[in-house]
Amino acid sequence: MNVRDSILVTGGAGFIGSNFVLGWLENTSSAVLNLDLLTYAGNPANLASLDGNSRYAFQRGDICDAQLVARLLREQRPRAIVHFAAESHVDRSIVAPDAFVRTNVFGTFTLLEQARIYWNMLSGAERDGFRFLHVSTDEVYGTLGPEDPAFHENTPYAPNSPYAASKAGSDHLARAYFHTYGMPVLTTNCSNNYGPFQFPEKLIPLMILNALEGKPLPVYGDGKNVRDWLYVEDHCAAIRTVLEKGRPGETYNIGGNSERANIDVVNTICDLVDEMRPGAGGERRKLITYVQDRPGHDRRYAIDATKIARELGWKPAERFESGLRKTVRWYLEHPEWIENVRTGAYRAWIEQNYAERAEIEPVRQGLK
Ligand code: NAD
Ligand code: DAU
């Protein structure tokens, strides 16, 4: 790619990364090099619309590969690194945590270290303008009780799953590279995203596809765990804002101000699928099946996003109800994308995760 103004994105073939790359090319005049290993979660089809776009380039590779990262930085001379690449699914981290420590901790360390070497070679405006934006999660803060105030930037870290612990480790490394070396690092901690291109192992796409196909809708525990949902394009806009206006060394919480209990989200999905694809089998809500809970399942997440609103002027544009409607419609209109991601490895994961979860009787437990 021979473009002077460019950024390096890691994990740009995943859910949020691919939405970010598309949004970046649409909203800026600068270019993107996307470094992605294409694990089960990475899907080049998400970016098929960029074929032939001279401002986009793809490099398959591992963020743990220091030599590769060093070469890409030397050759491309990006003005920023936006780091999405990660293992991201909590249930997988419970079954097999190794990959989470490797990619999320060691991979982030490798990127930070190579970025530091690169940044030290820069001078003048190029050096002053360089940014490393580390994309993280609200899960590092742990869990909230029903009346607790939402997570703010000074909430102490208390990660509860191997995924959250590995992201917390990466956040600490990012922080240390600012404090020790003065490298211009920014960290964002965001709540649950939803929207197009989300891999159907996560709650919302899994429920849409199962509802469409008349399969059981596996709700963990009592279904009353709460998540704070944000439409993915709002998250991408927030990241662009932090990159442009954020203060190096700072962290910014990003959230949708849309707390919902899981069972309410699943009921709404059922109603939307009923409306858009009326099924011969009747109401989709009848497919809801309460299954054995996730071990260590965080009860509630909620983000206090006043800092980014006050200091940088970002606010979410999408309401949860309209965003969810758009998302259901997107999945219904993209059967070829769904077919493409449902490989044998996907089917093996679904079999493993749900076959091992005994169904629980919600009525007897007073859950319904
Ligand atoms: P995802 O699992 O959909 O995508 C991850 C991407 O990273 C994939 O394209 C994968 O191929 C790539 N990848 C994995 N290991 C790699 C490696 N070693 N080298 C290079 N590429 C690698 O994840 P997502 O949901 O898009 O999340 C992106 C980032 O945002 C993650 O850091 C995650 O922790 C964070 N985040 C996600 C959410 C959410 O709700 N999904 C919310 C807050 C923060
Ligand atoms: O909060 C941000 C985090 O949100 C991100 O950092 C993670 O990468 C992302 O995966 C997400 O984590 P969650 O664990 O909250 O998302 P998930 O979609 O896996 O689950 C959402 C809620 O739904 C959670 O309370 C568990 C529940 N659930 C999930 C699945 C897959 C079910 O009840 N049934 C299911 O089958």
Short mmCIF file of C-alpha atoms and ligand atoms in Angstrom, two decimals:
data_model
loop_
_atom_site.label_atom_id
_atom_site.label_comp_id
_atom_site.label_asym_id
_atom_site.label_seq_id
_atom_site.Cartn_x
_atom_site.Cartn_y
_atom_site.Cartn_z
CA MET A 1 0.00 0.00 0.00
CA ASN A 2 1.58 3.25 -1.08
CA VAL A 3 -0.45 5.82 0.84
CA ARG A 4 1.21 8.37 3.12
CA ASP A 5 -1.56 8.78 5.67
CA SER A 6 -2.47 5.38 7.07
CA ILE A 7 -3.19 3.40 10.22
CA LEU A 8 -2.49 -0.20 11.21
CA VAL A 9 -5.54 -2.08 12.48
CA THR A 10 -5.17 -5.47 14.19
CA GLY A 11 -8.08 -7.92 14.20
CA GLY A 12 -9.82 -6.02 11.40
CA ALA A 13 -11.47 -9.16 10.03
CA GLY A 14 -13.41 -9.75 13.26
CA PHE A 15 -16.77 -8.32 14.28
CA ILE A 16 -15.88 -4.84 15.59
CA GLY A 17 -12.65 -4.60 13.59
CA SER A 18 -14.37 -5.09 10.24
CA ASN A 19 -17.08 -2.56 11.11
CA PHE A 20 -14.29 -0.18 12.13
CA VAL A 21 -12.32 -0.64 8.89
CA LEU A 22 -15.45 -0.02 6.80
CA GLY A 23 -16.36 3.05 8.86
CA TRP A 24 -12.79 4.38 8.75
CA LEU A 25 -12.62 4.25 4.95
CA GLU A 26 -16.07 5.84 4.69
CA ASN A 27 -15.44 8.64 7.17
CA THR A 28 -11.79 9.56 6.60
CA SER A 29 -9.45 9.95 3.64
CA SER A 30 -6.70 7.88 5.22
CA ALA A 31 -5.75 4.25 4.49
CA VAL A 32 -5.78 1.02 6.52
CA LEU A 33 -3.47 -1.95 6.73
CA ASN A 34 -5.34 -4.79 8.44
CA LEU A 35 -3.21 -7.38 10.29
CA ASP A 36 -5.34 -10.39 11.18
CA LEU A 37 -4.51 -14.04 11.83
CA LEU A 38 -7.93 -15.18 10.56
CA THR A 39 -8.75 -17.41 13.50
CA TYR A 40 -12.25 -18.94 13.56
CA ALA A 41 -13.53 -15.42 14.39
CA GLY A 42 -11.85 -13.62 11.50
CA ASN A 43 -13.75 -13.51 8.24
CA PRO A 44 -12.38 -11.79 5.12
CA ALA A 45 -15.92 -11.90 3.66
CA ASN A 46 -16.79 -9.05 6.06
CA LEU A 47 -14.54 -6.82 3.96
CA ALA A 48 -15.35 -8.20 0.52
CA SER A 49 -16.85 -4.83 -0.44
CA LEU A 50 -13.30 -3.36 -0.25
CA ASP A 51 -11.90 -5.50 -3.08
CA GLY A 52 -9.97 -3.16 -5.36
CA ASN A 53 -9.99 -0.27 -2.85
CA SER A 54 -6.52 1.30 -3.05
CA ARG A 55 -6.77 2.61 0.53
CA TYR A 56 -7.15 -0.91 2.00
CA ALA A 57 -4.58 -3.69 2.37
CA PHE A 58 -4.71 -6.99 4.22
CA GLN A 59 -1.87 -8.92 5.83
CA ARG A 60 -2.56 -12.31 7.31
CA GLY A 61 -0.39 -12.75 10.40
CA ASP A 62 -0.07 -13.11 14.15
CA ILE A 63 0.29 -10.15 16.53
CA CYS A 64 2.63 -12.40 18.56
CA ASP A 65 5.09 -12.42 15.62
CA ALA A 66 7.48 -9.58 16.56
CA GLN A 67 9.44 -9.72 13.31
CA LEU A 68 6.33 -9.43 11.20
CA VAL A 69 4.97 -6.53 13.26
CA ALA A 70 8.35 -4.75 13.11
CA ARG A 71 8.53 -5.13 9.33
CA LEU A 72 4.97 -3.87 8.79
CA LEU A 73 5.61 -0.80 10.94
CA ARG A 74 8.91 -0.04 9.18
CA GLU A 75 7.41 -0.40 5.72
CA GLN A 76 4.04 1.22 6.29
CA ARG A 77 4.93 4.00 8.77
CA PRO A 78 1.38 4.25 10.16
CA ARG A 79 0.32 7.30 12.17
CA ALA A 80 -1.60 5.05 14.57
CA ILE A 81 -2.19 1.47 15.63
CA VAL A 82 -5.77 0.53 16.53
CA HIS A 83 -5.59 -2.78 18.35
CA PHE A 84 -8.69 -5.02 18.25
CA ALA A 85 -7.10 -8.46 17.79
CA ALA A 86 -8.05 -10.74 20.65
CA GLU A 87 -9.70 -13.94 21.70
CA SER A 88 -13.06 -12.49 22.70
CA HIS A 89 -15.58 -15.14 23.79
CA VAL A 90 -15.99 -15.66 27.56
CA ASP A 91 -17.35 -19.23 27.27
CA ARG A 92 -14.35 -20.31 25.17
CA SER A 93 -12.01 -18.75 27.76
CA ILE A 94 -13.58 -20.96 30.42
CA VAL A 95 -13.09 -24.13 28.34
CA ALA A 96 -9.60 -23.28 26.97
CA PRO A 97 -7.90 -20.21 28.50
CA ASP A 98 -4.44 -20.74 26.92
CA ALA A 99 -5.15 -18.90 23.66
CA PHE A 100 -6.52 -15.94 25.64
CA VAL A 101 -3.30 -15.46 27.59
CA ARG A 102 -1.22 -15.91 24.46
CA THR A 103 -3.08 -13.51 22.18
CA ASN A 104 -4.50 -10.99 24.62
CA VAL A 105 -1.50 -10.67 26.95
CA PHE A 106 1.55 -11.74 24.95
CA GLY A 107 0.14 -10.45 21.65
CA THR A 108 -0.59 -7.02 23.12
CA PHE A 109 2.86 -6.94 24.72
CA THR A 110 4.48 -7.78 21.37
CA LEU A 111 2.57 -5.00 19.61
CA LEU A 112 3.37 -2.45 22.33
CA GLU A 113 7.05 -3.34 22.29
CA GLN A 114 7.35 -3.16 18.50
CA ALA A 115 5.33 0.07 18.50
CA ARG A 116 7.77 1.53 21.05
CA ILE A 117 10.78 0.66 18.89
CA TYR A 118 9.02 2.17 15.85
CA TRP A 119 7.90 5.30 17.74
CA ASN A 120 11.46 5.84 18.99
CA MET A 121 12.67 5.94 15.37
CA LEU A 122 10.20 8.70 14.50
CA SER A 123 10.87 12.38 14.92
CA GLY A 124 9.08 15.73 14.75
CA ALA A 125 5.41 15.80 13.81
CA GLU A 126 5.36 12.09 12.95
CA ARG A 127 6.49 11.21 16.47
CA ASP A 128 4.23 13.75 18.18
CA GLY A 129 1.18 12.60 16.22
CA PHE A 130 1.65 8.85 16.69
CA ARG A 131 -1.04 7.03 18.75
CA PHE A 132 -1.51 3.47 20.02
CA LEU A 133 -5.19 2.85 20.73
CA HIS A 134 -5.86 -0.27 22.77
CA VAL A 135 -9.45 -1.52 22.48
CA SER A 136 -10.62 -3.11 25.72
CA THR A 137 -13.75 -4.12 27.56
CA ASP A 138 -15.88 -3.24 30.58
CA GLU A 139 -15.46 -6.84 31.81
CA VAL A 140 -12.14 -5.86 33.43
CA TYR A 141 -14.16 -4.09 36.16
CA GLY A 142 -15.93 -7.30 37.26
CA THR A 143 -19.59 -7.39 38.19
CA LEU A 144 -22.16 -4.96 39.62
CA GLY A 145 -25.04 -5.41 42.05
CA PRO A 146 -28.47 -4.10 41.01
CA GLU A 147 -28.05 -0.75 42.81
CA ASP A 148 -24.33 -0.19 42.22
CA PRO A 149 -23.28 2.88 40.24
CA ALA A 150 -22.09 2.16 36.69
CA PHE A 151 -18.40 1.48 35.96
CA HIS A 152 -16.35 4.68 35.60
CA GLU A 153 -12.72 5.08 34.58
CA ASN A 154 -11.52 4.85 38.20
CA THR A 155 -13.49 1.72 39.13
CA PRO A 156 -10.94 -0.80 40.46
CA TYR A 157 -10.16 -3.74 38.19
CA ALA A 158 -11.73 -7.05 39.32
CA PRO A 159 -11.82 -9.40 36.30
CA ASN A 160 -13.75 -12.62 36.85
CA SER A 161 -13.25 -14.81 33.75
CA PRO A 162 -9.99 -15.87 32.08
CA TYR A 163 -11.05 -13.62 29.16
CA ALA A 164 -11.53 -10.60 31.42
CA ALA A 165 -8.28 -11.34 33.29
CA SER A 166 -6.33 -11.52 30.04
CA LYS A 167 -7.85 -8.21 28.85
CA ALA A 168 -7.03 -6.66 32.24
CA GLY A 169 -3.42 -7.84 31.82
CA SER A 170 -3.26 -6.20 28.41
CA ASP A 171 -4.73 -2.96 29.79
CA HIS A 172 -2.05 -2.85 32.50
CA LEU A 173 0.68 -3.31 29.91
CA ALA A 174 -0.80 -0.51 27.77
CA ARG A 175 -0.90 1.75 30.82
CA ALA A 176 2.71 0.88 31.73
CA TYR A 177 3.97 1.78 28.24
CA PHE A 178 2.60 5.30 28.71
CA HIS A 179 3.84 5.74 32.26
CA THR A 180 7.28 4.18 31.77
CA TYR A 181 8.18 5.13 28.22
CA GLY A 182 5.85 8.05 27.55
CA MET A 183 4.45 6.23 24.52
CA PRO A 184 1.16 7.90 23.49
CA VAL A 185 -1.22 5.08 24.43
CA LEU A 186 -5.00 5.45 24.76
CA THR A 187 -7.29 2.74 26.14
CA THR A 188 -11.03 2.36 25.61
CA ASN A 189 -13.23 0.11 27.77
CA CYS A 190 -16.50 -0.65 26.02
CA SER A 191 -19.69 -2.49 26.91
CA ASN A 192 -21.41 -5.25 24.86
CA ASN A 193 -21.56 -4.56 21.13
CA TYR A 194 -24.13 -5.86 18.68
CA GLY A 195 -24.73 -5.39 14.95
CA PRO A 196 -23.75 -6.84 11.56
CA PHE A 197 -20.88 -9.36 11.22
CA GLN A 198 -20.95 -10.61 14.83
CA PHE A 199 -19.93 -14.26 15.00
CA PRO A 200 -22.96 -16.36 15.98
CA GLU A 201 -21.44 -17.71 19.21
CA LYS A 202 -22.41 -14.49 21.05
CA LEU A 203 -25.87 -13.99 22.57
CA ILE A 204 -27.64 -11.80 19.99
CA PRO A 205 -26.62 -13.48 16.69
CA LEU A 206 -26.92 -16.96 18.23
CA MET A 207 -30.49 -16.24 19.33
CA ILE A 208 -31.45 -14.69 15.98
CA LEU A 209 -30.23 -17.72 14.03
CA ASN A 210 -31.71 -20.29 16.42
CA ALA A 211 -35.06 -18.46 16.44
CA LEU A 212 -35.06 -18.33 12.66
CA GLU A 213 -34.38 -22.06 12.43
CA GLY A 214 -36.79 -23.10 15.21
CA LYS A 215 -33.99 -24.36 17.48
CA PRO A 216 -33.95 -24.05 21.31
CA LEU A 217 -32.88 -20.63 22.65
CA PRO A 218 -30.41 -21.45 25.46
CA VAL A 219 -30.67 -18.82 28.20
CA TYR A 220 -28.03 -19.22 30.93
CA GLY A 221 -29.24 -19.42 34.55
CA ASP A 222 -32.27 -17.27 35.36
CA GLY A 223 -31.84 -14.98 32.34
CA LYS A 224 -31.67 -11.92 34.57
CA ASN A 225 -28.02 -11.03 33.99
CA VAL A 226 -27.81 -7.50 32.67
CA ARG A 227 -25.63 -6.16 29.85
CA ASP A 228 -25.29 -2.56 28.60
CA TRP A 229 -25.72 -2.80 24.80
CA LEU A 230 -24.05 -0.55 22.24
CA TYR A 231 -24.58 -0.61 18.47
CA VAL A 232 -21.22 -1.46 16.87
CA GLU A 233 -21.16 1.63 14.60
CA ASP A 234 -21.43 3.83 17.68
CA HIS A 235 -18.43 2.04 19.18
CA CYS A 236 -16.45 2.60 15.96
CA ALA A 237 -17.37 6.30 15.96
CA ALA A 238 -16.22 6.55 19.59
CA ILE A 239 -12.85 4.98 18.70
CA ARG A 240 -12.37 7.47 15.84
CA THR A 241 -13.16 10.28 18.28
CA VAL A 242 -10.67 9.02 20.90
CA LEU A 243 -8.02 8.63 18.23
CA GLU A 244 -8.57 12.18 17.05
CA LYS A 245 -9.14 14.03 20.32
CA GLY A 246 -8.25 11.72 23.22
CA ARG A 247 -5.45 12.61 25.60
CA PRO A 248 -2.53 10.11 25.59
CA GLY A 249 -2.34 8.11 28.80
CA GLU A 250 -6.08 8.42 29.42
CA THR A 251 -8.71 5.69 29.43
CA TYR A 252 -12.27 6.24 28.14
CA ASN A 253 -15.33 4.20 29.00
CA ILE A 254 -17.75 3.69 26.10
CA GLY A 255 -21.32 2.47 26.60
CA GLY A 256 -24.78 2.56 25.14
CA ASN A 257 -26.77 3.57 28.21
CA SER A 258 -28.97 0.59 27.33
CA GLU A 259 -29.05 -1.88 30.19
CA ARG A 260 -31.21 -4.91 29.43
CA ALA A 261 -31.70 -8.29 31.14
CA ASN A 262 -30.78 -11.18 28.82
CA ILE A 263 -34.29 -12.62 28.89
CA ASP A 264 -35.73 -9.29 27.73
CA VAL A 265 -33.25 -9.18 24.84
CA VAL A 266 -34.15 -12.76 23.84
CA ASN A 267 -37.91 -12.06 24.06
CA THR A 268 -37.49 -9.00 21.83
CA ILE A 269 -35.49 -11.02 19.29
CA CYS A 270 -38.26 -13.65 19.27
CA ASP A 271 -40.88 -10.98 18.57
CA LEU A 272 -38.80 -9.38 15.80
CA VAL A 273 -38.19 -12.73 14.09
CA ASP A 274 -41.92 -13.59 14.43
CA GLU A 275 -42.76 -10.26 12.78
CA MET A 276 -40.20 -10.46 9.95
CA ARG A 277 -40.39 -14.24 9.31
CA PRO A 278 -43.68 -15.59 10.67
CA GLY A 279 -43.02 -19.27 11.45
CA ALA A 280 -45.35 -22.21 10.95
CA GLY A 281 -44.44 -23.39 14.48
CA GLY A 282 -45.97 -20.31 16.17
CA GLU A 283 -44.35 -17.91 18.64
CA ARG A 284 -40.56 -18.09 18.95
CA ARG A 285 -40.72 -17.33 22.69
CA LYS A 286 -41.75 -20.97 23.16
CA LEU A 287 -38.25 -21.99 22.07
CA ILE A 288 -36.64 -20.37 25.14
CA THR A 289 -34.83 -23.01 27.19
CA TYR A 290 -33.12 -22.22 30.49
CA VAL A 291 -29.78 -24.02 30.67
CA GLN A 292 -27.01 -24.44 33.21
CA ASP A 293 -25.37 -21.12 34.02
CA ARG A 294 -21.92 -19.92 32.90
CA PRO A 295 -19.42 -20.53 35.76
CA GLY A 296 -18.58 -17.21 37.48
CA HIS A 297 -21.22 -15.46 35.36
CA ASP A 298 -21.03 -11.67 35.95
CA ARG A 299 -24.45 -10.44 37.02
CA ARG A 300 -24.53 -6.91 35.68
CA TYR A 301 -22.45 -4.55 33.56
CA ALA A 302 -23.20 -0.85 33.14
CA ILE A 303 -20.97 1.89 31.78
CA ASP A 304 -20.77 5.48 32.93
CA ALA A 305 -19.77 7.22 29.67
CA THR A 306 -19.85 10.80 30.95
CA LYS A 307 -16.10 11.34 30.54
CA ILE A 308 -16.03 10.71 26.79
CA ALA A 309 -19.24 12.73 26.36
CA ARG A 310 -17.96 15.68 28.39
CA GLU A 311 -14.35 15.78 27.20
CA LEU A 312 -14.61 14.56 23.62
CA GLY A 313 -18.27 15.16 22.72
CA TRP A 314 -19.13 11.54 21.79
CA LYS A 315 -22.60 10.10 22.44
CA PRO A 316 -24.27 6.98 20.99
CA ALA A 317 -26.57 7.74 18.06
CA GLU A 318 -28.54 4.47 17.94
CA ARG A 319 -31.33 3.44 20.32
CA PHE A 320 -31.27 -0.23 21.38
CA GLU A 321 -34.70 -1.03 19.92
CA SER A 322 -33.93 0.41 16.46
CA GLY A 323 -30.40 -1.05 16.46
CA LEU A 324 -31.69 -4.51 17.35
CA ARG A 325 -34.32 -4.32 14.61
CA LYS A 326 -31.62 -3.39 12.05
CA THR A 327 -29.43 -6.23 13.33
CA VAL A 328 -32.16 -8.89 13.06
CA ARG A 329 -32.94 -7.69 9.54
CA TRP A 330 -29.24 -7.85 8.58
CA TYR A 331 -28.95 -11.50 9.66
CA LEU A 332 -32.17 -12.42 7.87
CA GLU A 333 -30.90 -10.79 4.68
CA HIS A 334 -27.44 -12.42 4.72
CA PRO A 335 -27.92 -16.22 4.66
CA GLU A 336 -24.76 -16.66 2.56
CA TRP A 337 -22.65 -14.93 5.25
CA ILE A 338 -24.15 -17.22 7.89
CA GLU A 339 -23.49 -20.32 5.80
CA ASN A 340 -19.90 -19.16 5.28
CA VAL A 341 -19.09 -18.82 9.02
CA ARG A 342 -20.78 -22.04 10.06
CA THR A 343 -17.84 -24.31 9.34
CA GLY A 344 -17.22 -27.69 10.94
CA ALA A 345 -15.25 -25.94 13.72
CA TYR A 346 -18.29 -23.76 14.47
CA ARG A 347 -20.57 -26.76 14.68
CA ALA A 348 -18.11 -28.56 16.99
CA TRP A 349 -18.08 -25.54 19.37
CA ILE A 350 -21.87 -25.30 19.51
CA GLU A 351 -22.08 -29.03 20.17
CA GLN A 352 -19.50 -28.81 22.98
CA ASN A 353 -20.86 -25.67 24.70
CA TYR A 354 -24.52 -26.60 24.74
CA ALA A 355 -24.40 -30.43 24.97
CA GLU A 356 -22.56 -30.06 28.29
CA ARG A 357 -25.20 -27.67 29.72
CA ALA A 358 -28.06 -29.54 31.36
CA GLU A 359 -31.49 -27.98 30.85
CA ILE A 360 -32.86 -26.47 34.07
CA GLU A 361 -36.51 -26.25 35.02
CA PRO A 362 -37.30 -22.53 35.30
CA VAL A 363 -40.82 -22.91 36.71
CA ARG A 364 -39.76 -25.14 39.62
CA GLN A 365 -36.91 -22.74 40.42
CA GLY A 366 -39.28 -19.79 40.34
CA LEU A 367 -37.38 -18.20 37.49
CA LYS A 368 -40.24 -17.70 35.05
P1 NAD B 1 -13.79 -11.07 17.38
O1 NAD B 1 -13.53 -12.32 18.13
O2 NAD B 1 -15.01 -10.97 16.53
O3 NAD B 1 -12.56 -10.74 16.42
C1 NAD B 1 -11.23 -10.89 16.84
C2 NAD B 1 -10.33 -10.77 15.59
O4 NAD B 1 -8.96 -10.88 16.03
C3 NAD B 1 -10.56 -11.88 14.56
O5 NAD B 1 -10.59 -11.33 13.26
C4 NAD B 1 -9.34 -12.78 14.73
O6 NAD B 1 -8.98 -13.47 13.54
C5 NAD B 1 -8.29 -11.78 15.16
N1 NAD B 1 -7.18 -12.42 15.92
C6 NAD B 1 -7.30 -13.27 16.97
N2 NAD B 1 -6.08 -13.64 17.40
C7 NAD B 1 -5.18 -12.99 16.61
C8 NAD B 1 -3.76 -12.94 16.57
N3 NAD B 1 -3.01 -13.66 17.43
N4 NAD B 1 -3.15 -12.16 15.66
C9 NAD B 1 -3.89 -11.43 14.77
N5 NAD B 1 -5.25 -11.44 14.76
C10 NAD B 1 -5.88 -12.21 15.67
O7 NAD B 1 -13.75 -9.90 18.46
P2 NAD B 1 -14.64 -8.60 18.58
O8 NAD B 1 -15.90 -8.93 19.27
O9 NAD B 1 -14.66 -7.92 17.29
O10 NAD B 1 -13.76 -7.76 19.60
C11 NAD B 1 -12.68 -6.93 19.13
C12 NAD B 1 -11.98 -6.30 20.33
O11 NAD B 1 -12.92 -5.51 21.05
C13 NAD B 1 -11.41 -7.31 21.32
O12 NAD B 1 -10.19 -6.81 21.79
C14 NAD B 1 -12.44 -7.35 22.44
O13 NAD B 1 -11.84 -7.67 23.66
C15 NAD B 1 -12.95 -5.93 22.42
N6 NAD B 1 -14.34 -5.72 22.87
C16 NAD B 1 -15.36 -6.47 22.35
C17 NAD B 1 -16.68 -6.21 22.75
C18 NAD B 1 -17.85 -6.99 22.20
O14 NAD B 1 -18.97 -6.83 22.67
N7 NAD B 1 -17.66 -7.83 21.18
C19 NAD B 1 -16.93 -5.21 23.69
C20 NAD B 1 -15.86 -4.47 24.22
C21 NAD B 1 -14.56 -4.73 23.79
O1 DAU B 2 -18.99 -6.46 27.99
C1 DAU B 2 -18.17 -6.53 26.87
C2 DAU B 2 -17.99 -7.99 26.48
O2 DAU B 2 -19.23 -8.41 25.93
C3 DAU B 2 -16.85 -8.20 25.47
O3 DAU B 2 -15.63 -7.85 26.08
C4 DAU B 2 -16.80 -9.66 25.02
O4 DAU B 2 -15.82 -9.83 24.02
C5 DAU B 2 -18.16 -10.02 24.45
O5 DAU B 2 -18.17 -11.39 24.09
C6 DAU B 2 -19.27 -9.75 25.48
O6 DAU B 2 -19.18 -10.66 26.60
P1 DAU B 2 -20.51 -11.34 27.23
O7 DAU B 2 -20.10 -12.56 27.93
O8 DAU B 2 -21.31 -10.34 27.97
O9 DAU B 2 -21.29 -11.66 25.83
P2 DAU B 2 -22.10 -12.96 25.35
O10 DAU B 2 -22.78 -12.56 24.08
O11 DAU B 2 -21.27 -14.19 25.35
O12 DAU B 2 -23.22 -13.11 26.46
C7 DAU B 2 -24.11 -12.05 26.77
C8 DAU B 2 -24.98 -12.50 27.91
O13 DAU B 2 -25.84 -13.57 27.45
C9 DAU B 2 -24.22 -13.09 29.09
O14 DAU B 2 -24.88 -12.72 30.30
C10 DAU B 2 -24.29 -14.60 28.87
C11 DAU B 2 -25.64 -14.78 28.21
N1 DAU B 2 -25.75 -15.92 27.26
C12 DAU B 2 -24.80 -16.04 26.28
C13 DAU B 2 -24.86 -17.06 25.37
C14 DAU B 2 -23.81 -17.23 24.30
C15 DAU B 2 -26.82 -16.79 27.33
O15 DAU B 2 -27.70 -16.65 28.21
N2 DAU B 2 -26.89 -17.81 26.43
C16 DAU B 2 -25.94 -18.00 25.46
O16 DAU B 2 -26.07 -18.99 24.68
#
